Amino acid sequence: MRIEVLGCSGGIGDGRHTTSFLVDDDILLDAGSGVTQLSRQALARIDHVLLTHSHLDHILSLPLLLDSVAGERAHPLTLHAIPEVLEILKDHLFNWRIWPDFSRIPSAEAPFLRYAPLAVGQPLRLGAREFTAIEAHHVVPATGYLLRGGAGSLLFSGDTDSHDALWEAAARAEDLRHLVVECSFENAQANIAHAARHYHPASLAADLARLRPGPEVWISHLKPGGEAGILAELAAATTRPVEALRQGQALEI
Ligand SMILES: [Zn+2]
Ligand SMILES: [Zn+2]
C-alpha cells in the first residue's frame, strides 16, 4: 500500500496544497487542493474517496473531480465518511446551489456518486487494504483513519486537538509504522488553536510522550508561513524525532 502526499499544508500559496493523500492509484484520503495536480487519467482512476470531515480544505477538489471525469467512468465514485459528515455534504455542498447533486446525476438509479456511511472503529476493506475511522476532536464531526497494508499500518490524526482516542489507537496498533499528526499553529496562537480545535506544539509534545518508541512521526497541516516556527517549538518541547510531512513524499505500508 503506497500513500502519496498530494497536499499536507494548512493552506495554499507558493505551491502549497491542502490535505489529500493518494492511496495506490484508486483511493483518495481527503480531497483538498492537492488533488488538482493529478492528470485527468489519474483522476478518472479514483474509485473511492474517504473523508475525515467536511471542512473546505479537505473537500474542495471533490466537486470538480466529479464534474471533470465522472462521465467517463463505468462505475460510481464511492464517498466514505461517518454519517454526520455525509449529511453536511448533502445539505451544504451537493444541494444544487453550491454544486449539483451528483448522487442523482445522470440518474438516481445509476449515479456518478454513491454515499457509503462508515462507523467509527469498523474496518472498511478495499482489496487487501484496510481503513478504520478513529475518533477526532474538532469543531465539526470528524475522524482520523488507521490505514493497514501488507507491511504495517499508518495512523492519520485528521484535524484534531488533544484527545485520548488517537493515542489509544496508536497503542493498540502493534504494527504501527507511521503517525501523521496535525500541528496547525505556533504556541503564540494557542488560543486560536484551542478555539478551532487544532494541535499546537505544546499540546502535541505533551501527547507525543504517550507514543511508544518505533513509529515515525510526521507533522501535517502547518499554517503557511508558520512552518519553521511550529517545527522549532516542537523540537524544543519533545525529545521524539519529528519531521514535517512533505508534499510529493510517499509512505509505504
Ligand atoms: Zn478542519
Ligand atoms: Zn483542515
mmCIF file of N, CA, C and O in Angstrom, residues 71-154:
data_model
loop_
_atom_site.group_PDB
_atom_site.id
_atom_site.type_symbol
_atom_site.label_atom_id
_atom_site.label_comp_id
_atom_site.label_asym_id
_atom_site.label_seq_id
_atom_site.Cartn_x
_atom_site.Cartn_y
_atom_site.Cartn_z
ATOM 1 N N GLY A 71 -18.302 11.404 -15.988
ATOM 2 C CA GLY A 71 -18.987 10.969 -17.201
ATOM 3 C C GLY A 71 -18.236 9.900 -17.972
ATOM 4 O O GLY A 71 -18.825 9.171 -18.769
ATOM 5 N N GLU A 72 -16.923 9.791 -17.748
ATOM 6 C CA GLU A 72 -16.113 8.809 -18.478
ATOM 7 C C GLU A 72 -15.969 7.502 -17.702
ATOM 8 O O GLU A 72 -15.377 6.556 -18.183
ATOM 9 N N ARG A 73 -16.485 7.475 -16.470
ATOM 10 C CA ARG A 73 -16.289 6.294 -15.628
ATOM 11 C C ARG A 73 -17.454 5.314 -15.774
ATOM 12 O O ARG A 73 -18.594 5.710 -15.960
ATOM 13 N N ALA A 74 -17.112 4.022 -15.640
ATOM 14 C CA ALA A 74 -18.142 2.996 -15.777
ATOM 15 C C ALA A 74 -18.911 2.793 -14.481
ATOM 16 O O ALA A 74 -20.023 2.280 -14.484
ATOM 17 N N HIS A 75 -18.295 3.166 -13.335
ATOM 18 C CA HIS A 75 -18.914 2.933 -12.027
ATOM 19 C C HIS A 75 -18.985 4.228 -11.246
ATOM 20 O O HIS A 75 -18.178 5.128 -11.462
ATOM 21 N N PRO A 76 -19.918 4.292 -10.280
ATOM 22 C CA PRO A 76 -19.954 5.494 -9.438
ATOM 23 C C PRO A 76 -18.698 5.594 -8.569
ATOM 24 O O PRO A 76 -18.071 4.577 -8.245
ATOM 25 N N LEU A 77 -18.336 6.806 -8.213
ATOM 26 C CA LEU A 77 -17.304 7.027 -7.203
ATOM 27 C C LEU A 77 -17.982 6.879 -5.837
ATOM 28 O O LEU A 77 -19.078 7.397 -5.633
ATOM 29 N N THR A 78 -17.343 6.146 -4.924
ATOM 30 C CA THR A 78 -17.943 5.919 -3.608
ATOM 31 C C THR A 78 -17.291 6.842 -2.586
ATOM 32 O O THR A 78 -16.066 6.883 -2.471
ATOM 33 N N LEU A 79 -18.147 7.577 -1.879
ATOM 34 C CA LEU A 79 -17.672 8.528 -0.871
ATOM 35 C C LEU A 79 -17.923 7.955 0.516
ATOM 36 O O LEU A 79 -19.069 7.716 0.899
ATOM 37 N N HIS A 80 -16.824 7.724 1.263
ATOM 38 C CA HIS A 80 -16.916 7.107 2.580
ATOM 39 C C HIS A 80 -16.622 8.148 3.661
ATOM 40 O O HIS A 80 -15.621 8.861 3.582
ATOM 41 N N ALA A 81 -17.473 8.189 4.663
ATOM 42 C CA ALA A 81 -17.236 9.043 5.836
ATOM 43 C C ALA A 81 -18.287 8.682 6.879
ATOM 44 O O ALA A 81 -19.253 7.960 6.556
ATOM 45 N N ILE A 82 -18.107 9.186 8.083
ATOM 46 C CA ILE A 82 -19.150 8.942 9.084
ATOM 47 C C ILE A 82 -20.437 9.649 8.634
ATOM 48 O O ILE A 82 -20.377 10.643 7.884
ATOM 49 N N PRO A 83 -21.609 9.155 9.046
ATOM 50 C CA PRO A 83 -22.887 9.695 8.558
ATOM 51 C C PRO A 83 -23.023 11.198 8.767
ATOM 52 O O PRO A 83 -23.556 11.898 7.891
ATOM 53 N N GLU A 84 -22.517 11.718 9.875
ATOM 54 C CA GLU A 84 -22.631 13.158 10.154
ATOM 55 C C GLU A 84 -21.918 13.989 9.087
ATOM 56 O O GLU A 84 -22.387 15.061 8.705
ATOM 57 N N VAL A 85 -20.784 13.502 8.610
ATOM 58 C CA VAL A 85 -20.027 14.219 7.572
ATOM 59 C C VAL A 85 -20.777 14.155 6.243
ATOM 60 O O VAL A 85 -20.915 15.163 5.538
ATOM 61 N N LEU A 86 -21.308 12.988 5.906
ATOM 62 C CA LEU A 86 -22.050 12.847 4.644
ATOM 63 C C LEU A 86 -23.282 13.744 4.643
ATOM 64 O O LEU A 86 -23.601 14.367 3.617
ATOM 65 N N GLU A 87 -23.960 13.856 5.784
ATOM 66 C CA GLU A 87 -25.154 14.713 5.860
ATOM 67 C C GLU A 87 -24.800 16.172 5.609
ATOM 68 O O GLU A 87 -25.540 16.898 4.942
ATOM 69 N N ILE A 88 -23.676 16.625 6.151
ATOM 70 C CA ILE A 88 -23.247 18.016 5.926
ATOM 71 C C ILE A 88 -22.991 18.257 4.436
ATOM 72 O O ILE A 88 -23.414 19.269 3.873
ATOM 73 N N LEU A 89 -22.354 17.296 3.769
ATOM 74 C CA LEU A 89 -22.072 17.466 2.340
ATOM 75 C C LEU A 89 -23.365 17.486 1.525
ATOM 76 O O LEU A 89 -23.501 18.269 0.578
ATOM 77 N N LYS A 90 -24.309 16.617 1.895
ATOM 78 C CA LYS A 90 -25.597 16.599 1.164
ATOM 79 C C LYS A 90 -26.333 17.920 1.369
ATOM 80 O O LYS A 90 -26.893 18.479 0.426
ATOM 81 N N ASP A 91 -26.335 18.407 2.605
ATOM 82 C CA ASP A 91 -27.104 19.627 2.917
ATOM 83 C C ASP A 91 -26.453 20.890 2.351
ATOM 84 O O ASP A 91 -27.148 21.800 1.910
ATOM 85 N N HIS A 92 -25.142 20.965 2.418
ATOM 86 C CA HIS A 92 -24.483 22.256 2.177
ATOM 87 C C HIS A 92 -23.617 22.324 0.925
ATOM 88 O O HIS A 92 -23.158 23.399 0.563
ATOM 89 N N LEU A 93 -23.349 21.176 0.274
ATOM 90 C CA LEU A 93 -22.483 21.216 -0.914
ATOM 91 C C LEU A 93 -23.190 20.658 -2.147
ATOM 92 O O LEU A 93 -23.452 21.387 -3.097
ATOM 93 N N PHE A 94 -23.557 19.381 -2.084
ATOM 94 C CA PHE A 94 -24.206 18.747 -3.248
ATOM 95 C C PHE A 94 -25.722 18.972 -3.159
ATOM 96 O O PHE A 94 -26.504 18.035 -3.067
ATOM 97 N N ASN A 95 -26.110 20.240 -3.180
ATOM 98 C CA ASN A 95 -27.507 20.625 -2.924
ATOM 99 C C ASN A 95 -28.103 21.426 -4.087
ATOM 100 O O ASN A 95 -29.120 22.079 -3.929
ATOM 101 N N TRP A 96 -27.421 21.395 -5.235
ATOM 102 C CA TRP A 96 -27.805 22.128 -6.445
ATOM 103 C C TRP A 96 -27.489 23.623 -6.351
ATOM 104 O O TRP A 96 -27.445 24.299 -7.360
ATOM 105 N N ARG A 97 -27.271 24.163 -5.159
ATOM 106 C CA ARG A 97 -26.987 25.604 -5.041
ATOM 107 C C ARG A 97 -25.492 25.864 -5.092
ATOM 108 O O ARG A 97 -25.021 26.740 -5.797
ATOM 109 N N ILE A 98 -24.724 25.099 -4.302
ATOM 110 C CA ILE A 98 -23.264 25.215 -4.397
ATOM 111 C C ILE A 98 -22.759 24.335 -5.540
ATOM 112 O O ILE A 98 -21.898 24.738 -6.311
ATOM 113 N N TRP A 99 -23.298 23.130 -5.650
ATOM 114 C CA TRP A 99 -22.904 22.195 -6.710
ATOM 115 C C TRP A 99 -24.037 21.199 -6.946
ATOM 116 O O TRP A 99 -24.830 20.962 -6.018
ATOM 117 N N PRO A 100 -24.141 20.637 -8.154
ATOM 118 C CA PRO A 100 -25.237 19.675 -8.390
ATOM 119 C C PRO A 100 -25.167 18.456 -7.467
ATOM 120 O O PRO A 100 -24.098 18.112 -6.956
ATOM 121 N N ASP A 101 -26.298 17.808 -7.296
ATOM 122 C CA ASP A 101 -26.374 16.583 -6.502
ATOM 123 C C ASP A 101 -25.964 15.408 -7.392
ATOM 124 O O ASP A 101 -26.793 14.841 -8.106
ATOM 125 N N PHE A 102 -24.671 15.061 -7.324
ATOM 126 C CA PHE A 102 -24.150 14.015 -8.208
ATOM 127 C C PHE A 102 -24.640 12.617 -7.833
ATOM 128 O O PHE A 102 -24.384 11.668 -8.565
ATOM 129 N N SER A 103 -25.341 12.495 -6.705
ATOM 130 C CA SER A 103 -25.925 11.189 -6.383
ATOM 131 C C SER A 103 -27.229 10.986 -7.153
ATOM 132 O O SER A 103 -27.867 9.939 -7.035
ATOM 133 N N ARG A 104 -27.621 11.994 -7.961
ATOM 134 C CA ARG A 104 -28.836 11.894 -8.801
ATOM 135 C C ARG A 104 -28.541 12.218 -10.269
ATOM 136 O O ARG A 104 -29.455 12.408 -11.056
ATOM 137 N N ILE A 105 -27.243 12.337 -10.584
ATOM 138 C CA ILE A 105 -26.835 12.617 -11.968
ATOM 139 C C ILE A 105 -26.004 11.449 -12.483
ATOM 140 O O ILE A 105 -25.100 11.009 -11.763
ATOM 141 N N PRO A 106 -26.193 10.908 -13.663
ATOM 142 C CA PRO A 106 -27.263 11.286 -14.602
ATOM 143 C C PRO A 106 -28.635 10.785 -14.184
ATOM 144 O O PRO A 106 -29.624 11.292 -14.686
ATOM 145 N N SER A 107 -28.685 9.791 -13.240
ATOM 146 C CA SER A 107 -29.988 9.350 -12.754
ATOM 147 C C SER A 107 -29.798 8.812 -11.339
ATOM 148 O O SER A 107 -28.689 8.428 -10.955
ATOM 149 N N ALA A 108 -30.870 8.770 -10.569
ATOM 150 C CA ALA A 108 -30.776 8.249 -9.200
ATOM 151 C C ALA A 108 -30.439 6.756 -9.204
ATOM 152 O O ALA A 108 -29.857 6.235 -8.260
ATOM 153 N N GLU A 109 -30.782 6.060 -10.294
ATOM 154 C CA GLU A 109 -30.536 4.610 -10.372
ATOM 155 C C GLU A 109 -29.068 4.314 -10.720
ATOM 156 O O GLU A 109 -28.515 3.323 -10.262
ATOM 157 N N ALA A 110 -28.461 5.160 -11.521
ATOM 158 C CA ALA A 110 -27.063 4.936 -11.938
ATOM 159 C C ALA A 110 -26.284 6.246 -11.792
ATOM 160 O O ALA A 110 -25.917 6.875 -12.788
ATOM 161 N N PRO A 111 -26.050 6.674 -10.560
ATOM 162 C CA PRO A 111 -25.445 7.994 -10.347
ATOM 163 C C PRO A 111 -23.922 7.988 -10.477
ATOM 164 O O PRO A 111 -23.292 6.929 -10.458
ATOM 165 N N PHE A 112 -23.335 9.179 -10.576
ATOM 166 C CA PHE A 112 -21.874 9.328 -10.585
ATOM 167 C C PHE A 112 -21.290 9.182 -9.179
ATOM 168 O O PHE A 112 -20.133 8.843 -9.013
ATOM 169 N N LEU A 113 -22.102 9.474 -8.161
ATOM 170 C CA LEU A 113 -21.611 9.497 -6.771
ATOM 171 C C LEU A 113 -22.508 8.648 -5.883
ATOM 172 O O LEU A 113 -23.731 8.725 -5.966
ATOM 173 N N ARG A 114 -21.848 7.855 -5.022
ATOM 174 C CA ARG A 114 -22.577 6.987 -4.104
ATOM 175 C C ARG A 114 -22.052 7.263 -2.693
ATOM 176 O O ARG A 114 -20.848 7.361 -2.493
ATOM 177 N N TYR A 115 -22.965 7.415 -1.734
ATOM 178 C CA TYR A 115 -22.554 7.665 -0.344
ATOM 179 C C TYR A 115 -22.451 6.346 0.417
ATOM 180 O O TYR A 115 -23.349 5.505 0.322
ATOM 181 N N ALA A 116 -21.387 6.176 1.189
ATOM 182 C CA ALA A 116 -21.193 4.946 1.971
ATOM 183 C C ALA A 116 -20.835 5.313 3.408
ATOM 184 O O ALA A 116 -19.676 5.621 3.698
ATOM 185 N N PRO A 117 -21.825 5.316 4.301
ATOM 186 C CA PRO A 117 -21.548 5.701 5.695
ATOM 187 C C PRO A 117 -20.610 4.706 6.374
ATOM 188 O O PRO A 117 -20.725 3.503 6.164
ATOM 189 N N LEU A 118 -19.703 5.245 7.168
ATOM 190 C CA LEU A 118 -18.727 4.440 7.904
ATOM 191 C C LEU A 118 -19.019 4.538 9.397
ATOM 192 O O LEU A 118 -19.416 5.606 9.872
ATOM 193 N N ALA A 119 -18.767 3.468 10.120
ATOM 194 C CA ALA A 119 -18.878 3.526 11.585
ATOM 195 C C ALA A 119 -17.470 3.607 12.180
ATOM 196 O O ALA A 119 -16.556 2.916 11.716
ATOM 197 N N VAL A 120 -17.302 4.449 13.167
ATOM 198 C CA VAL A 120 -16.005 4.564 13.845
ATOM 199 C C VAL A 120 -15.623 3.194 14.417
ATOM 200 O O VAL A 120 -16.457 2.500 15.005
ATOM 201 N N GLY A 121 -14.381 2.786 14.171
ATOM 202 C CA GLY A 121 -13.877 1.528 14.731
ATOM 203 C C GLY A 121 -14.171 0.300 13.883
ATOM 204 O O GLY A 121 -13.671 -0.781 14.165
ATOM 205 N N GLN A 122 -14.971 0.481 12.824
ATOM 206 C CA GLN A 122 -15.379 -0.651 11.978
ATOM 207 C C GLN A 122 -14.519 -0.659 10.715
ATOM 208 O O GLN A 122 -14.658 0.234 9.874
ATOM 209 N N PRO A 123 -13.600 -1.626 10.543
ATOM 210 C CA PRO A 123 -12.704 -1.582 9.379
ATOM 211 C C PRO A 123 -13.448 -1.697 8.044
ATOM 212 O O PRO A 123 -14.390 -2.478 7.920
ATOM 213 N N LEU A 124 -13.015 -0.886 7.085
ATOM 214 C CA LEU A 124 -13.501 -0.968 5.709
ATOM 215 C C LEU A 124 -12.392 -1.629 4.901
ATOM 216 O O LEU A 124 -11.246 -1.162 4.919
ATOM 217 N N ARG A 125 -12.714 -2.727 4.213
ATOM 218 C CA ARG A 125 -11.685 -3.405 3.407
ATOM 219 C C ARG A 125 -11.901 -3.109 1.938
ATOM 220 O O ARG A 125 -12.990 -3.313 1.416
ATOM 221 N N LEU A 126 -10.853 -2.638 1.297
ATOM 222 C CA LEU A 126 -10.878 -2.393 -0.141
ATOM 223 C C LEU A 126 -9.729 -3.203 -0.725
ATOM 224 O O LEU A 126 -8.568 -2.806 -0.615
ATOM 225 N N GLY A 127 -10.036 -4.366 -1.275
ATOM 226 C CA GLY A 127 -8.998 -5.308 -1.675
ATOM 227 C C GLY A 127 -8.269 -5.766 -0.414
ATOM 228 O O GLY A 127 -8.895 -6.114 0.585
ATOM 229 N N ALA A 128 -6.929 -5.727 -0.457
ATOM 230 C CA ALA A 128 -6.143 -6.159 0.699
ATOM 231 C C ALA A 128 -5.905 -5.014 1.678
ATOM 232 O O ALA A 128 -5.194 -5.161 2.659
ATOM 233 N N ARG A 129 -6.503 -3.852 1.405
ATOM 234 C CA ARG A 129 -6.234 -2.660 2.206
ATOM 235 C C ARG A 129 -7.364 -2.397 3.180
ATOM 236 O O ARG A 129 -8.527 -2.596 2.857
ATOM 237 N N GLU A 130 -6.978 -1.902 4.360
ATOM 238 C CA GLU A 130 -7.990 -1.732 5.403
ATOM 239 C C GLU A 130 -7.940 -0.307 5.951
ATOM 240 O O GLU A 130 -6.870 0.241 6.200
ATOM 241 N N PHE A 131 -9.123 0.282 6.121
ATOM 242 C CA PHE A 131 -9.252 1.661 6.612
ATOM 243 C C PHE A 131 -10.219 1.656 7.786
ATOM 244 O O PHE A 131 -11.353 1.198 7.638
ATOM 245 N N THR A 132 -9.792 2.191 8.909
ATOM 246 C CA THR A 132 -10.673 2.249 10.075
ATOM 247 C C THR A 132 -10.754 3.690 10.557
ATOM 248 O O THR A 132 -9.726 4.307 10.873
ATOM 249 N N ALA A 133 -11.966 4.238 10.597
ATOM 250 C CA ALA A 133 -12.142 5.595 11.122
ATOM 251 C C ALA A 133 -11.914 5.583 12.621
ATOM 252 O O ALA A 133 -12.375 4.681 13.320
ATOM 253 N N ILE A 134 -11.160 6.568 13.094
ATOM 254 C CA ILE A 134 -10.960 6.714 14.540
ATOM 255 C C ILE A 134 -11.445 8.108 14.949
ATOM 256 O O ILE A 134 -11.415 9.042 14.163
ATOM 257 N N GLU A 135 -11.898 8.199 16.164
ATOM 258 C CA GLU A 135 -12.433 9.458 16.692
ATOM 259 C C GLU A 135 -11.426 10.607 16.566
ATOM 260 O O GLU A 135 -10.228 10.408 16.721
ATOM 261 N N ALA A 136 -11.918 11.810 16.279
ATOM 262 C CA ALA A 136 -11.092 13.013 16.372
ATOM 263 C C ALA A 136 -11.855 14.025 17.215
ATOM 264 O O ALA A 136 -13.021 13.791 17.570
ATOM 265 N N HIS A 137 -11.212 15.128 17.537
ATOM 266 C CA HIS A 137 -11.855 16.147 18.381
ATOM 267 C C HIS A 137 -11.675 17.489 17.694
ATOM 268 O O HIS A 137 -10.644 18.148 17.823
ATOM 269 N N HIS A 138 -12.678 17.877 16.902
ATOM 270 C CA HIS A 138 -12.586 19.056 16.047
ATOM 271 C C HIS A 138 -13.880 19.850 16.184
ATOM 272 O O HIS A 138 -14.779 19.437 16.923
ATOM 273 N N VAL A 139 -14.004 20.982 15.488
ATOM 274 C CA VAL A 139 -15.205 21.825 15.666
ATOM 275 C C VAL A 139 -16.421 21.320 14.895
ATOM 276 O O VAL A 139 -17.523 21.842 15.066
ATOM 277 N N VAL A 140 -16.221 20.360 14.004
ATOM 278 C CA VAL A 140 -17.327 19.694 13.296
ATOM 279 C C VAL A 140 -17.128 18.192 13.489
ATOM 280 O O VAL A 140 -16.039 17.768 13.881
ATOM 281 N N PRO A 141 -18.155 17.370 13.193
ATOM 282 C CA PRO A 141 -17.936 15.923 13.274
ATOM 283 C C PRO A 141 -16.723 15.537 12.427
ATOM 284 O O PRO A 141 -16.626 15.958 11.267
ATOM 285 N N ALA A 142 -15.804 14.762 12.990
ATOM 286 C CA ALA A 142 -14.539 14.484 12.301
ATOM 287 C C ALA A 142 -13.947 13.174 12.798
ATOM 288 O O ALA A 142 -14.216 12.744 13.925
ATOM 289 N N THR A 143 -13.141 12.570 11.934
ATOM 290 C CA THR A 143 -12.403 11.366 12.318
ATOM 291 C C THR A 143 -10.971 11.470 11.798
ATOM 292 O O THR A 143 -10.665 12.311 10.956
ATOM 293 N N GLY A 144 -10.127 10.595 12.316
ATOM 294 C CA GLY A 144 -8.862 10.278 11.684
ATOM 295 C C GLY A 144 -9.044 8.908 11.042
ATOM 296 O O GLY A 144 -10.169 8.380 11.008
ATOM 297 N N TYR A 145 -7.967 8.326 10.553
ATOM 298 C CA TYR A 145 -8.039 6.980 9.978
ATOM 299 C C TYR A 145 -6.799 6.174 10.330
ATOM 300 O O TYR A 145 -5.686 6.711 10.345
ATOM 301 N N LEU A 146 -7.021 4.875 10.586
ATOM 302 C CA LEU A 146 -5.921 3.918 10.653
ATOM 303 C C LEU A 146 -5.922 3.158 9.334
ATOM 304 O O LEU A 146 -6.937 2.568 8.959
ATOM 305 N N LEU A 147 -4.797 3.223 8.607
ATOM 306 C CA LEU A 147 -4.653 2.517 7.334
ATOM 307 C C LEU A 147 -3.773 1.299 7.577
ATOM 308 O O LEU A 147 -2.714 1.429 8.223
ATOM 309 N N ARG A 148 -4.191 0.156 7.058
ATOM 310 C CA ARG A 148 -3.358 -1.037 7.245
ATOM 311 C C ARG A 148 -3.093 -1.688 5.889
ATOM 312 O O ARG A 148 -4.032 -1.983 5.138
ATOM 313 N N GLY A 149 -1.823 -1.871 5.575
ATOM 314 C CA GLY A 149 -1.417 -2.535 4.330
ATOM 315 C C GLY A 149 -0.745 -3.856 4.666
ATOM 316 O O GLY A 149 -0.838 -4.346 5.801
ATOM 317 N N GLY A 150 -0.035 -4.422 3.693
ATOM 318 C CA GLY A 150 0.611 -5.715 3.908
ATOM 319 C C GLY A 150 1.824 -5.636 4.815
ATOM 320 O O GLY A 150 2.299 -6.647 5.333
ATOM 321 N N ALA A 151 2.365 -4.434 5.009
ATOM 322 C CA ALA A 151 3.627 -4.306 5.749
ATOM 323 C C ALA A 151 3.507 -3.387 6.966
ATOM 324 O O ALA A 151 4.501 -2.840 7.430
ATOM 325 N N GLY A 152 2.311 -3.208 7.472
ATOM 326 C CA GLY A 152 2.161 -2.387 8.674
ATOM 327 C C GLY A 152 1.015 -1.414 8.557
ATOM 328 O O GLY A 152 0.211 -1.491 7.624
ATOM 329 N N SER A 153 0.961 -0.489 9.508
ATOM 330 C CA SER A 153 -0.154 0.461 9.498
ATOM 331 C C SER A 153 0.348 1.892 9.651
ATOM 332 O O SER A 153 1.483 2.148 10.066
ATOM 333 N N LEU A 154 -0.534 2.806 9.259
ATOM 334 C CA LEU A 154 -0.280 4.245 9.342
ATOM 335 C C LEU A 154 -1.497 4.869 10.001
ATOM 336 O O LEU A 154 -2.627 4.573 9.627
#
